[in-house]
Amino acid sequence: MVAGTEYVVSYYTPAGGYKATENYFIGNLAQTLFKIPVNAGVYSYSGGFPADTWFGGNYGIEPVFRP
């Protein structure tokens, strides 16, 4: 992991179903090692790179970097 580098973390659920918390990303979120921008939780039902948002939703993913 390199400081100041933007990373994209994603996951796929072929059978559907996911956890969501609305209004989670309504402001910039600063956590240890991460700065997460407004509307960082994105999704796609049609495949490809996700770009849709829903009420600042968090979809229950927390990245873990391991060397």
CSV table of C-alpha atoms in Angstrom, one decimal, residues 13-39:
chain,number,residue,atom,x,y,z
A,13,THR,CA,-22.4,-11.8,-5.1
A,14,PRO,CA,-23.7,-14.1,-7.9
A,15,ALA,CA,-26.7,-15.3,-5.8
A,16,GLY,CA,-27.6,-11.8,-4.8
A,17,GLY,CA,-28.1,-10.6,-1.2
A,18,TYR,CA,-25.9,-8.0,0.5
A,19,LYS,CA,-25.8,-5.9,3.7
A,20,ALA,CA,-26.4,-2.2,3.3
A,21,THR,CA,-26.4,0.8,5.7
A,22,GLU,CA,-28.0,3.9,4.3
A,23,ASN,CA,-26.5,7.4,5.0
A,24,TYR,CA,-23.2,5.9,6.0
A,25,PHE,CA,-21.1,7.9,3.5
A,26,ILE,CA,-22.8,11.3,3.8
A,27,GLY,CA,-19.5,13.1,4.6
A,28,ASN,CA,-15.8,12.3,4.2
A,29,LEU,CA,-14.9,9.4,6.5
A,30,ALA,CA,-11.4,9.2,7.9
A,31,GLN,CA,-10.4,5.9,9.4
A,32,THR,CA,-6.9,4.5,10.2
A,33,LEU,CA,-5.1,4.1,6.9
A,34,PHE,CA,-8.1,5.1,4.9
A,35,LYS,CA,-9.9,8.3,3.7
A,36,ILE,CA,-13.2,7.4,2.2
A,37,PRO,CA,-15.0,10.1,0.1
A,38,VAL,CA,-18.7,11.0,0.1
A,39,ASN,CA,-20.8,8.3,-1.8
